[in-house]
XYZ file of C-alpha atoms in Angstrom:
109
model
C 0.000 0.000 0.000
C 1.194 3.520 -0.722
C -0.868 4.970 2.157
C 2.256 5.443 4.360
C 3.497 7.957 1.791
C 0.656 10.277 2.814
C 0.614 9.868 6.592
C 2.330 8.006 9.408
C -0.975 7.642 11.286
C -2.482 4.191 10.822
C -6.058 5.523 10.984
C -5.354 7.893 8.095
C -3.537 5.163 6.173
C -6.612 2.943 6.483
C -8.924 5.710 5.220
C -6.600 6.310 2.269
C -6.673 2.598 1.474
C -10.482 2.544 1.633
C -10.735 5.575 -0.668
C -8.204 4.181 -3.145
C -10.035 0.849 -3.237
C -13.306 2.554 -4.135
C -11.519 4.717 -6.690
C -10.045 1.563 -8.230
C -13.465 -0.049 -8.489
C -14.765 2.948 -10.438
C -11.715 3.376 -12.711
C -13.270 1.502 -15.667
C -16.212 3.920 -15.595
C -13.872 6.905 -15.293
C -11.725 5.581 -18.146
C -14.792 5.351 -20.373
C -15.785 8.903 -19.444
C -12.270 10.222 -20.174
C -12.206 8.404 -23.523
C -15.521 10.006 -24.457
C -14.145 13.374 -23.334
C -11.341 12.832 -25.842
C -13.786 11.996 -28.622
C -15.845 15.102 -27.899
C -12.760 17.318 -27.587
C -11.499 15.931 -30.897
C -14.868 16.714 -32.455
C -14.622 20.292 -31.179
C -17.667 19.934 -28.937
C -16.204 22.200 -26.263
C -19.397 24.102 -25.559
C -21.261 20.882 -24.717
C -18.426 19.688 -22.459
C -18.362 22.988 -20.577
C -22.118 22.919 -20.007
C -22.208 19.219 -19.117
C -19.356 19.561 -16.617
C -21.007 22.586 -15.013
C -24.382 20.856 -14.697
C -22.840 17.691 -13.281
C -20.767 19.726 -10.820
C -23.965 21.357 -9.541
C -25.663 17.958 -9.275
C -22.613 16.532 -7.493
C -22.516 19.415 -4.997
C -26.198 18.821 -4.238
C -25.551 15.125 -3.606
C -22.490 16.026 -1.536
C -24.643 18.234 0.692
C -27.186 15.412 1.036
C -24.343 13.043 1.881
C -23.256 15.377 4.674
C -26.793 15.373 6.061
C -26.877 11.563 5.823
C -23.571 11.310 7.688
C -24.912 13.495 10.499
C -28.263 11.689 10.719
C -26.714 8.219 10.926
C -23.789 9.475 13.047
C -21.369 8.013 10.508
C -17.806 7.212 11.445
C -14.777 8.178 9.361
C -14.859 4.971 7.319
C -18.520 5.401 6.347
C -17.924 9.068 5.476
C -14.939 8.136 3.312
C -16.936 5.455 1.517
C -19.939 7.711 0.887
C -17.729 10.561 -0.321
C -15.902 8.426 -2.899
C -19.004 6.529 -4.025
C -20.972 9.754 -4.525
C -18.099 11.387 -6.418
C -17.710 8.437 -8.754
C -21.323 7.335 -9.150
C -22.875 10.790 -9.440
C -20.229 13.009 -11.033
C -18.178 10.548 -13.079
C -21.183 8.313 -13.798
C -23.349 11.258 -14.783
C -20.699 12.602 -17.111
C -20.193 9.157 -18.644
C -23.926 8.832 -19.342
C -24.130 12.362 -20.753
C -21.074 11.868 -22.959
C -22.396 8.498 -24.168
C -25.683 10.066 -25.184
C -23.902 12.992 -26.828
C -21.700 10.884 -29.104
C -24.807 9.079 -30.375
C -26.176 12.358 -31.779
C -25.176 14.085 -34.992
C -25.267 17.434 -33.193
């Protein structure tokens, strides 16, 4: 594990490992989204990408706020908060962008 590179505290190292594991699980989805970004950039569809990223950032921030409320309501510990943070980032923001980009490349627009 590379977690010791970031902190000498074992609690922090564990949280880093949890976050990196979740990130690794979502990397295929992120790779697809980045590939579609490349296709759309190559096609010169910059305006769409700017709008789509802005909309998904607003959606993500809304879900992030709801996640914070969830963490308070269930009195979540650090591990649960780390998991929810990384899952929401990847499922909502990266997943939303992947869906939007997939739909966009199917259009002639």
